[in-house]
Coordinates of N, CA and C in Angstrom, one line a residue:
K213 N 10.8 23.9 -21.3 CA 11.5 24.5 -20.2 C 10.4 24.5 -19.1
Q214 N 9.1 24.7 -19.6 CA 8.4 25.1 -18.4 C 8.0 23.8 -17.7
V215 N 8.2 23.0 -18.3 CA 7.6 21.7 -17.1 C 8.9 21.5 -16.1
A216 N 10.0 21.7 -16.7 CA 11.3 21.6 -15.8 C 11.1 22.7 -14.8
A217 N 11.0 24.1 -15.4 CA 11.0 25.1 -13.6 C 9.7 24.4 -12.8
G218 N 8.5 23.8 -13.9 CA 7.5 23.4 -12.5 C 8.2 22.4 -11.8
A219 N 8.7 21.3 -12.0 CA 9.1 20.7 -11.8 C 10.1 20.9 -10.4
A220 N 11.0 21.6 -10.8 CA 12.0 22.0 -9.6 C 11.4 22.9 -8.7
V221 N 10.1 24.0 -9.2 CA 9.2 24.4 -7.9 C 8.5 23.6 -7.2
L222 N 8.1 22.3 -7.9 CA 7.7 21.0 -7.1 C 8.5 20.4 -6.2
L223 N 9.7 20.1 -6.6 CA 10.7 19.7 -5.4 C 10.8 20.3 -4.2
T224 N 11.1 21.3 -4.6 CA 11.0 22.5 -3.2 C 9.9 22.8 -2.7
I225 N 8.4 22.4 -3.1 CA 7.7 22.2 -2.0 C 7.3 21.0 -1.8
G226 N 7.7 19.9 -2.3 CA 7.6 18.8 -1.9 C 8.6 18.8 -0.6
A227 N 10.0 19.4 -0.6 CA 10.8 19.3 0.7 C 10.4 20.1 1.6
L228 N 9.6 21.5 1.4 CA 9.1 22.3 2.2 C 7.9 22.3 3.2
I229 N 7.2 21.3 2.8 CA 6.0 20.4 3.4 C 6.2 19.8 4.6
F230 N 7.6 19.3 5.0 CA 7.9 18.9 6.5 C 8.9 19.3 6.4
A231 N 9.2 20.7 6.4 CA 10.6 21.6 6.6 C 9.9 22.3 7.3
L232 N 9.2 23.3 7.5 CA 8.6 24.4 7.9 C 8.3 24.2 9.5
P233 N 8.5 25.5 10.2 CA 8.5 25.5 11.5 C 7.4 24.7 11.9
A234 N 7.1 24.0 13.0 CA 5.6 23.5 13.4 C 4.5 25.0 14.1
S235 N 5.0 25.8 14.4 CA 4.6 26.7 14.5 C 3.5 27.3 13.1
R236 N 4.2 27.4 12.5 CA 3.6 27.9 11.1 C 2.7 26.8 10.4
R237 N 2.8 25.4 11.0 CA 2.0 24.4 10.2 C 1.7 23.5 11.5
Y238 N 0.4 23.1 11.0 CA -0.2 22.3 11.9 C 0.3 20.6 12.4
L239 N 0.9 20.3 10.7 CA 1.7 18.6 10.6 C 2.7 18.2 11.4
L240 N 3.5 19.2 11.8 CA 4.2 19.0 12.7 C 4.6 18.7 14.0
G241 N 5.6 18.4 14.8 CA 5.6 18.3 15.8 C 6.8 19.0 16.4
P242 N 7.0 19.2 17.8 CA 8.1 19.7 18.0 C 9.4 20.0 17.3
A243 N 9.4 21.0 17.2 CA 11.0 21.4 16.8 C 12.1 20.9 17.5
V244 N 13.2 20.5 17.0 CA 14.2 20.4 18.1 C 15.7 20.8 17.8
E245 N 16.8 21.7 18.0 CA 17.3 22.9 17.5 C 18.6 21.7 17.5
P246 N 19.3 21.4 16.3 CA 20.5 20.5 16.2 C 21.7 21.3 17.3
A247 N 22.4 19.5 17.6 CA 23.2 19.5 18.4 C 24.5 20.8 17.8
T248 N 25.8 21.0 18.6 CA 27.0 21.7 18.2 C 27.8 20.0 17.8
A249 N 28.1 20.4 16.7 CA 28.9 19.1 15.8 C 30.6 18.9 17.0
S250 N 31.1 18.0 16.8 CA 32.4 18.0 17.3 C 33.4 17.7 16.3
V251 N 34.4 18.4 16.3 CA 35.4 18.2 15.2 C 36.0 16.5 15.8
D252 N 36.0 16.2 16.7 CA 36.9 14.9 17.2 C 35.9 13.4 17.0
V253 N 34.8 13.5 16.6 CA 33.8 12.3 16.4 C 34.7 12.2 15.4
P254 N 34.6 10.6 15.4 CA 35.4 9.5 14.0 C 34.0 9.5 13.4
Q255 N 34.3 10.0 12.1 CA 33.6 9.7 11.2 C 33.2 7.9 10.4
K256 N 31.9 7.6 10.5 CA 31.3 6.8 10.1 C 31.2 6.9 8.1
H257 N 31.3 6.8 7.0 CA 31.2 7.4 5.6 C 30.0 6.7 4.9
L258 N 28.8 6.6 4.8 CA 27.6 5.6 4.7 C 26.6 6.3 3.0
G259 N 26.5 5.0 2.6 CA 25.5 5.5 1.6 C 23.9 4.4 1.5
V260 N 23.1 5.1 2.0 CA 21.8 4.6 1.6 C 21.3 4.1 0.1
M261 N 21.4 2.9 -0.3 CA 20.9 2.2 -1.3 C 19.4 2.9 -1.2
P262 N 19.5 3.2 -3.0 CA 17.3 2.7 -3.1 C 17.3 1.3 -2.7
L263 N 16.1 1.6 -1.7 CA 15.2 -0.2 -1.7 C 14.8 -0.3 -3.1
R264 N 15.2 -1.8 -2.9 CA 14.5 -2.7 -4.1 C 12.7 -2.8 -3.9
V265 N 11.7 -2.7 -4.5 CA 10.8 -2.7 -4.7 C 10.5 -4.3 -5.4
L266 N 9.9 -5.1 -4.2 CA 9.4 -6.5 -5.1 C 7.9 -6.6 -5.0
G267 N 7.4 -6.4 -5.9 CA 5.7 -5.8 -6.4 C 5.1 -4.9 -7.0
D268 N 4.0 -4.7 -6.6 CA 3.3 -3.3 -6.9 C 4.1 -2.2 -6.8
Q269 N 5.0 -1.8 -7.7 CA 5.6 -0.4 -7.7 C 4.8 1.1 -7.5
A270 N 3.6 0.8 -7.5 CA 2.8 1.9 -7.9 C 2.1 2.0 -6.1
V271 N 1.9 1.0 -5.4 CA 1.8 0.7 -3.9 C 2.8 1.0 -2.6
L272 N 3.8 0.0 -3.8 CA 5.0 0.3 -2.7 C 6.1 1.1 -2.9
G273 N 6.4 1.4 -4.1 CA 7.4 2.3 -4.9 C 7.8 3.6 -3.5
P274 N 6.2 4.4 -3.1 CA 6.4 5.6 -2.2 C 7.2 5.3 -1.0
I275 N 6.5 4.2 -0.1 CA 6.8 3.6 0.8 C 8.4 3.3 0.8
A276 N 9.3 2.8 -0.5 CA 10.5 2.0 -0.1 C 11.7 3.8 -0.5
A277 N 10.8 4.6 -1.5 CA 11.6 5.9 -1.3 C 11.5 6.4 -0.4
G278 N 9.9 6.4 1.0 CA 10.2 7.1 2.0 C 11.2 6.6 3.1
I279 N 10.9 5.4 3.1 CA 12.4 4.9 4.2 C 13.4 5.5 3.5
E280 N 13.6 5.1 2.7 CA 15.2 5.6 2.4 C 15.6 7.0 2.6
N281 N 14.5 7.6 2.5 CA 14.8 9.2 2.2 C 14.6 9.3 4.0
A282 N 13.8 9.1 4.9 CA 13.9 9.0 6.2 C 14.9 8.4 7.1
L283 N 15.8 7.6 6.7 CA 16.6 6.7 6.9 C 18.0 8.4 6.3
S284 N 18.0 8.6 5.5 CA 19.3 9.1 4.8 C 19.0 10.4 6.0
T285 N 17.7 11.1 6.2 CA 17.7 12.3 7.3 C 17.8 12.2 8.1
K286 N 17.6 11.0 9.1 CA 18.0 11.1 10.3 C 19.8 10.8 10.5
L287 N 20.0 9.8 9.8 CA 21.8 9.7 10.3 C 22.4 11.1 9.4
F288 N 21.9 11.9 8.6 CA 22.5 13.0 8.7 C 22.7 13.9 9.7
Q289 N 22.1 13.7 10.4 CA 21.9 14.7 11.7 C 22.7 14.0 12.9
L290 N 23.4 12.8 12.8 CA 24.7 12.5 13.8 C 25.6 12.6 13.5
R291 N 26.4 13.5 14.4 CA 27.8 13.7 14.2 C 28.6 12.8 13.4
A292 N 28.5 11.5 13.7 CA 29.4 10.1 13.7 C 29.8 9.6 13.0
V293 N 28.6 10.4 11.7 CA 27.8 9.7 10.5 C 28.1 10.7 9.2
T294 N 28.4 10.3 8.3 CA 28.3 11.5 6.9 C 28.0 10.6 5.9
V295 N 26.9 10.9 5.7 CA 25.8 10.4 4.5 C 25.8 11.0 3.3
A296 N 25.8 9.7 2.4 CA 26.3 10.0 1.1 C 24.9 11.0 0.2
P297 N 25.4 11.8 -0.5 CA 24.2 12.7 -1.2 C 23.4 12.0 -1.9
T298 N 22.0 12.2 -2.3 CA 21.4 12.4 -3.4 C 22.0 11.9 -4.6
A299 N 22.4 12.9 -5.2 CA 22.5 13.1 -6.8 C 23.6 11.5 -6.8
A300 N 24.7 11.4 -5.5 CA 25.7 10.8 -5.9 C 25.0 8.9 -5.7
V301 N 24.2 9.1 -4.7 CA 23.1 7.7 -4.3 C 22.8 6.8 -5.8
E302 N 21.8 8.0 -6.5 CA 21.5 7.5 -7.8 C 22.1 7.2 -8.4
R303 N 23.7 8.0 -8.9 CA 24.8 7.0 -9.7 C 25.4 6.2 -9.2
A304 N 25.3 5.5 -7.9 CA 26.0 4.6 -7.4 C 24.6 3.5 -8.0
A305 N 23.7 3.5 -7.8 CA 23.1 2.2 -7.8 C 22.7 1.9 -9.0
K306 N 23.4 2.6 -10.2 CA 23.5 1.6 -11.6 C 24.8 1.2 -11.3
K307 N 25.8 1.0 -10.6 CA 26.8 0.5 -10.2 C 26.3 -1.2 -10.1
E308 N 27.0 -2.1 -10.5 CA 26.8 -4.3 -9.9 C 27.1 -3.7 -8.8
T309 N 28.3 -3.9 -8.8 CA 28.9 -4.4 -7.2 C 28.8 -3.5 -6.4
L310 N 29.0 -4.0 -5.0 CA 29.0 -3.2 -3.7 C 30.1 -2.6 -3.8
A311 N 31.6 -3.2 -4.1 CA 32.4 -2.7 -4.2 C 32.8 -1.0 -4.7
D312 N 31.8 -1.4 -6.1 CA 31.8 -0.3 -7.2 C 31.1 1.0 -6.2
R313 N 29.7 0.4 -5.7 CA 28.9 1.7 -5.4 C 29.6 2.2 -4.1
A314 N 30.5 1.6 -3.6 CA 31.3 2.5 -2.5 C 32.4 3.1 -2.8
R315 N 32.8 2.6 -3.9 CA 33.7 3.8 -4.6 C 33.1 4.9 -5.0
E316 N 31.7 4.7 -5.4 CA 30.8 6.1 -6.3 C 30.6 7.1 -5.7
L317 N 30.5 6.3 -4.2 CA 30.2 7.1 -3.0 C 30.9 7.7 -2.2
G318 N 32.7 7.3 -2.4 CA 33.2 7.6 -1.2 C 33.0 7.3 -0.1
A319 N 32.5 5.7 0.6 CA 32.1 5.6 1.4 C 32.1 4.2 2.0
N320 N 32.7 3.8 3.0 CA 32.7 2.1 3.3 C 31.7 1.1 3.7
L321 N 30.5 1.8 4.1 CA 29.4 1.4 4.6 C 28.4 1.6 3.9
I322 N 27.9 0.4 3.2 CA 26.4 0.8 2.2 C 25.0 -0.2 3.0
V323 N 24.0 1.0 3.1 CA 22.9 0.2 3.3 C 22.1 0.0 2.3
T324 N 21.8 -1.2 2.1 CA 20.1 -1.7 1.0 C 19.3 -1.9 1.8
G325 N 18.2 -2.4 1.1 CA 17.0 -2.8 1.6 C 15.9 -3.5 0.4
T326 N 15.1 -4.1 0.6 CA 13.8 -4.7 -0.3 C 12.6 -4.4 0.6
V327 N 11.8 -4.4 -0.1 CA 10.3 -3.5 0.3 C 9.4 -4.8 -0.5
Q328 N 8.7 -5.6 0.0 CA 7.2 -6.4 0.0 C 6.2 -6.6 0.8
G329 N 5.2 -6.4 -0.1 CA 3.9 -6.9 0.4 C 2.8 -7.3 -0.6
A330 N 2.0 -7.9 0.3 CA 0.5 -9.0 -0.1 C -0.6 -8.2 0.9
G331 N -1.1 -7.9 0.1 CA -2.8 -7.2 0.4 C -2.6 -5.7 1.7
D332 N -2.6 -6.2 2.9 CA -2.1 -5.1 3.7 C -0.8 -5.2 4.9
S333 N 0.0 -5.7 4.2 CA 1.1 -6.3 4.8 C 2.3 -5.8 4.5
L334 N 3.3 -5.7 5.2 CA 4.6 -5.5 4.4 C 5.9 -6.2 5.4
R335 N 6.4 -6.4 4.8 CA 7.7 -6.8 4.7 C 8.5 -6.2 4.4
I336 N 9.6 -5.5 5.2 CA 10.7 -4.9 5.0 C 11.8 -5.5 5.2
T337 N 13.0 -6.3 4.5 CA 14.6 -6.3 5.0 C 15.1 -5.2 4.7
M338 N 16.1 -5.0 5.4 CA 17.4 -4.2 5.7 C 18.5 -4.9 5.7
A339 N 19.7 -4.4 5.1 CA 21.0 -4.7 5.8 C 22.0 -3.6 5.9
L340 N 23.2 -4.1 6.4 CA 24.5 -2.7 6.6 C 25.5 -3.8 6.4
D341 N 26.7 -3.3 5.0 CA 27.8 -3.8 4.6 C 28.7 -2.9 4.2
D342 N 29.7 -3.7 4.9 CA 31.0 -3.0 5.0 C 31.7 -3.4 3.6
A343 N 32.0 -2.4 2.9 CA 32.4 -2.7 1.2 C 33.9 -3.4 1.0
T344 N 34.9 -2.2 2.3 CA 36.0 -2.8 2.5 C 36.3 -3.9 2.7
S345 N 35.6 -4.4 3.5 CA 35.7 -6.3 4.1 C 35.1 -7.2 3.1
G346 N 34.6 -6.5 2.6 CA 33.0 -7.5 1.9 C 32.3 -8.1 3.1
Q347 N 32.2 -7.6 4.3 CA 31.6 -8.4 5.3 C 30.3 -7.9 5.7
R348 N 29.1 -8.6 5.5 CA 27.6 -8.2 6.2 C 27.3 -8.1 7.5
L349 N 27.5 -7.0 7.9 CA 27.6 -6.2 9.2 C 26.4 -6.3 10.3
W350 N 24.9 -6.3 9.4 CA 23.6 -6.3 10.4 C 22.8 -6.8 8.9
A351 N 21.5 -7.2 9.1 CA 20.7 -7.9 8.4 C 19.5 -7.8 9.3
Q352 N 18.0 -7.9 9.2 CA 17.2 -7.8 9.4 C 15.6 -7.6 9.1
E353 N 14.8 -8.4 9.2 CA 13.2 -8.4 8.4 C 12.0 -7.5 9.4
F354 N 11.9 -6.7 9.2 CA 10.5 -5.5 10.1 C 9.6 -6.1 9.2
S355 N 8.3 -6.2 9.8 CA 6.8 -6.5 9.2 C 5.6 -5.5 9.6
G356 N 4.6 -5.4 9.1 CA 4.0 -4.2 9.1 C 2.8 -4.0 8.2
L357 N 1.8 -2.7 8.7 CA 1.5 -2.6 7.7 C 1.5 -1.0 7.2
P358 N 0.9 -1.0 6.2 CA 1.3 0.9 5.5 C 1.2 1.9 6.0
A359 N 0.5 1.5 7.2 CA -0.4 2.1 8.2 C 0.9 2.6 9.8
D360 N 1.5 1.3 9.6 CA 2.5 1.6 10.5 C 3.7 2.1 10.3
I361 N 3.6 2.9 8.7 CA 5.5 3.5 8.3 C 6.1 4.3 9.1
L362 N 5.3 5.4 9.7 CA 6.5 6.3 11.1 C 6.8 5.3 12.2
T363 N 6.2 4.2 12.4 CA 6.8 3.5 13.6 C 7.8 2.6 13.0
L364 N 7.5 2.2 11.7 CA 8.4 1.1 11.0 C 10.0 1.5 10.4
E365 N 9.9 3.1 10.2 CA 11.1 3.9 10.2 C 11.7 4.2 11.6
D366 N 10.8 3.9 12.6 CA 11.9 4.6 13.8 C 12.6 2.7 14.4
R367 N 11.6 1.9 14.0 CA 12.6 0.5 14.4 C 13.6 0.4 13.2
I368 N 13.9 0.8 12.3 CA 14.6 0.5 11.3 C 15.8 1.2 11.5
Y369 N 15.6 2.7 11.7 CA 16.6 3.9 12.2 C 17.6 3.3 13.4
G370 N 16.4 3.0 14.7 CA 16.5 2.3 15.5 C 17.8 1.5 15.5
R371 N 17.4 0.4 14.9 CA 18.7 -1.2 14.8 C 19.7 -0.7 13.8
L372 N 19.5 0.4 13.0 CA 20.6 0.4 12.3 C 21.7 1.4 12.9
V373 N 21.4 2.4 13.7 CA 22.1 2.8 14.7 C 22.8 2.0 15.8
S374 N 22.0 1.2 15.7 CA 22.7 0.0 16.7 C 23.9 -0.5 16.2
A375 N 23.7 -1.3 14.7 CA 24.4 -1.8 14.1 C 25.6 -1.0 13.8
L376 N 25.7 0.3 13.5 CA 26.3 1.2 13.5 C 27.5 1.6 14.6
G377 N 26.9 1.1 15.3 CA 27.8 1.2 16.8 C 28.0 2.7 17.0
V378 N 26.5 3.5 16.7 CA 26.8 4.8 17.5 C 26.7 5.2 18.1
T379 N 27.4 6.4 19.2 CA 26.6 6.8 20.3 C 26.4 8.2 20.3
Q380 N 24.7 8.1 20.6 CA 23.9 9.6 20.1 C 23.9 10.3 21.5
T381 N 23.5 11.4 21.0 CA 23.4 12.6 21.8 C 22.3 12.6 22.7
A382 N 21.3 13.0 23.6 CA 20.3 13.5 23.9 C 19.8 14.3 22.7
E383 N 20.2 15.0 22.4 CA 19.3 15.8 21.2 C 19.7 14.9 19.7
E384 N 20.5 13.9 19.5 CA 20.6 13.4 18.6 C 19.1 12.3 18.6
M385 N 19.5 11.6 19.7 CA 17.9 10.9 20.1 C 16.7 11.5 20.2
A386 N 16.8 12.8 20.5 CA 15.3 13.2 20.3 C 15.1 13.6 18.5
R387 N 15.9 14.1 17.7 CA 15.9 14.4 16.6 C 15.3 13.0 15.8
G388 N 16.3 12.4 16.1 CA 15.8 10.6 15.3 C 14.5 10.3 15.5
F389 N 14.3 10.6 16.4 CA 12.6 9.4 16.6 C 11.4 10.8 16.8
A390 N 12.0 11.9 16.0 CA 11.0 13.0 16.1 C 10.3 12.7 14.5
H391 N 8.8 12.9 14.4 CA 8.1 12.3 13.1 C 8.0 14.0 12.5
P392 N 8.2 13.9 10.8 CA 7.5 15.2 10.3 C 6.3 15.5 11.0
T393 N 5.1 14.6 10.8 CA 3.8 14.9 11.1 C 3.6 13.1 11.8
E394 N 2.3 13.5 12.5 CA 1.7 12.2 13.0 C 0.3 11.9 12.2
N395 N 0.3 12.9 11.4 CA -1.1 12.2 10.7 C -0.5 11.6 9.2
V396 N -0.6 10.0 9.5 CA -0.2 9.0 8.1 C -0.8 9.4 6.9
E397 N -2.0 9.8 7.0 CA -2.7 9.8 5.6 C -1.9 10.9 4.9
A398 N -1.4 12.3 5.6 CA -0.4 13.2 4.5 C 0.6 12.8 4.9
Y399 N 1.7 11.8 5.7 CA 2.8 11.2 5.7 C 2.5 10.8 4.3
Q400 N 1.7 9.3 4.1 CA 1.6 9.0 2.6 C 1.4 9.7 1.6
L401 N 0.8 10.7 1.7 CA 0.3 11.7 0.7 C 1.7 12.0 -0.3
Y402 N 2.5 12.2 1.0 CA 3.8 13.3 0.6 C 4.2 12.6 0.1
L403 N 4.4 11.2 0.3 CA 5.9 9.9 0.1 C 5.2 9.7 -1.8
R404 N 4.0 10.0 -1.8 CA 3.3 9.4 -2.8 C 3.5 11.0 -4.2
G405 N 3.8 12.0 -3.6 CA 3.8 13.0 -4.5 C 5.4 13.0 -5.0
R406 N 5.8 12.8 -3.6 CA 7.5 12.7 -3.7 C 8.3 11.9 -4.7
N407 N 7.6 10.7 -4.9 CA 8.1 9.5 -5.3 C 7.7 9.6 -7.6
T408 N 6.1 10.8 -7.4 CA 6.2 11.0 -8.6 C 7.0 11.7 -9.1
M409 N 7.7 12.3 -8.2 CA 8.5 13.6 -8.7 C 9.9 13.2 -9.1
R410 N 10.4 11.6 -8.9 CA 12.0 10.8 -8.7 C 11.1 10.4 -10.6
S411 N 10.3 9.8 -11.0 CA 10.2 9.6 -12.4 C 10.1 10.7 -13.2
Q412 N 10.0 10.2 -14.6 CA 9.8 11.2 -15.7 C 9.3 12.4 -15.3
Q413 N 9.9 13.6 -15.8 CA 9.3 15.2 -14.8 C 8.7 15.4 -16.3
D414 N 7.5 15.1 -16.9 CA 6.8 15.1 -17.5 C 5.5 16.2 -16.6
L415 N 4.7 16.7 -18.0 CA 3.7 18.0 -17.2 C 2.5 17.1 -16.5
K416 N 2.2 16.0 -16.8 CA 1.3 15.0 -16.5 C 1.8 14.4 -14.8
N417 N 3.0 14.2 -14.7 CA 3.3 14.1 -13.5 C 4.0 15.0 -12.8
V418 N 4.0 16.3 -13.3 CA 4.2 17.6 -11.9 C 2.4 18.0 -12.1
E419 N 1.9 17.8 -12.5 CA 0.2 18.3 -12.4 C -0.3 16.9 -11.1
T420 N 0.2 15.8 -11.5 CA -0.2 14.8 -10.4 C 0.5 14.8 -9.2
A421 N 1.9 15.5 -9.2 CA 2.4 15.2 -7.7 C 1.7 17.0 -7.3
L422 N 1.7 18.3 -7.7 CA 1.0 19.0 -7.5 C -0.3 18.8 -6.8
G423 N -1.0 17.9 -7.3 CA -2.3 17.6 -6.3 C -2.0 16.9 -5.2
V424 N -1.1 15.7 -5.3 CA -0.9 15.0 -4.0 C -0.2 15.8 -2.8
Y425 N 0.3 16.7 -3.2 CA 1.4 18.2 -2.5 C 0.2 18.3 -1.7
E426 N -1.1 19.2 -2.4 CA -2.1 20.0 -1.7 C -2.7 19.5 -1.0
Q427 N -3.3 18.1 -1.5 CA -4.0 17.0 -0.4 C -3.4 16.6 0.8
A428 N -2.0 16.9 0.7 CA -1.0 16.4 1.8 C -1.3 17.5 3.0
L429 N -1.1 18.6 2.5 CA -1.2 20.0 3.0 C -2.7 20.0 4.1

């Protein structure tokens, strides 16, 4: 019970690290107020699946989880997009087919991807599929360095929004390309802590995540 309670606290801490107002922490950039939602905007129902890691899980796992989380968070802020929640995505990821995943999520559009690396280089492949028609709407490869993670997330998000055919407001564009921090080292530490808490939540992992979150702060 103590481990479970500690894990819950750490998950909250991890979420807050990059969610507190900019005036309270040096890590954040300028805050942007959300735009007023419109009931007339047609909705695209989307699921962002966990990215597959091809290579060293310890090195690439946090990067893959970070890209997935960044895309879900950015897309969630768009009025025209409904994003499936994390718990539903984790259940859907166990399904074999694209259609089964879509049914589990109540979504018609599915985002998938892979992350692989060799040395200091990264290669990320992303795709968008229409589960209703079975048609691949978009696929693209992105290359860079681990230190480019924030820029890579921006590039992937921008291309994905274009593939979705979503028209953004000025406020949505500003939020979509705002970074939780410009300190890449702090962001990478946060991703390591977050990824640790996605695995088995035993005492060792809780202590490891706490140490990494403290370094990120």
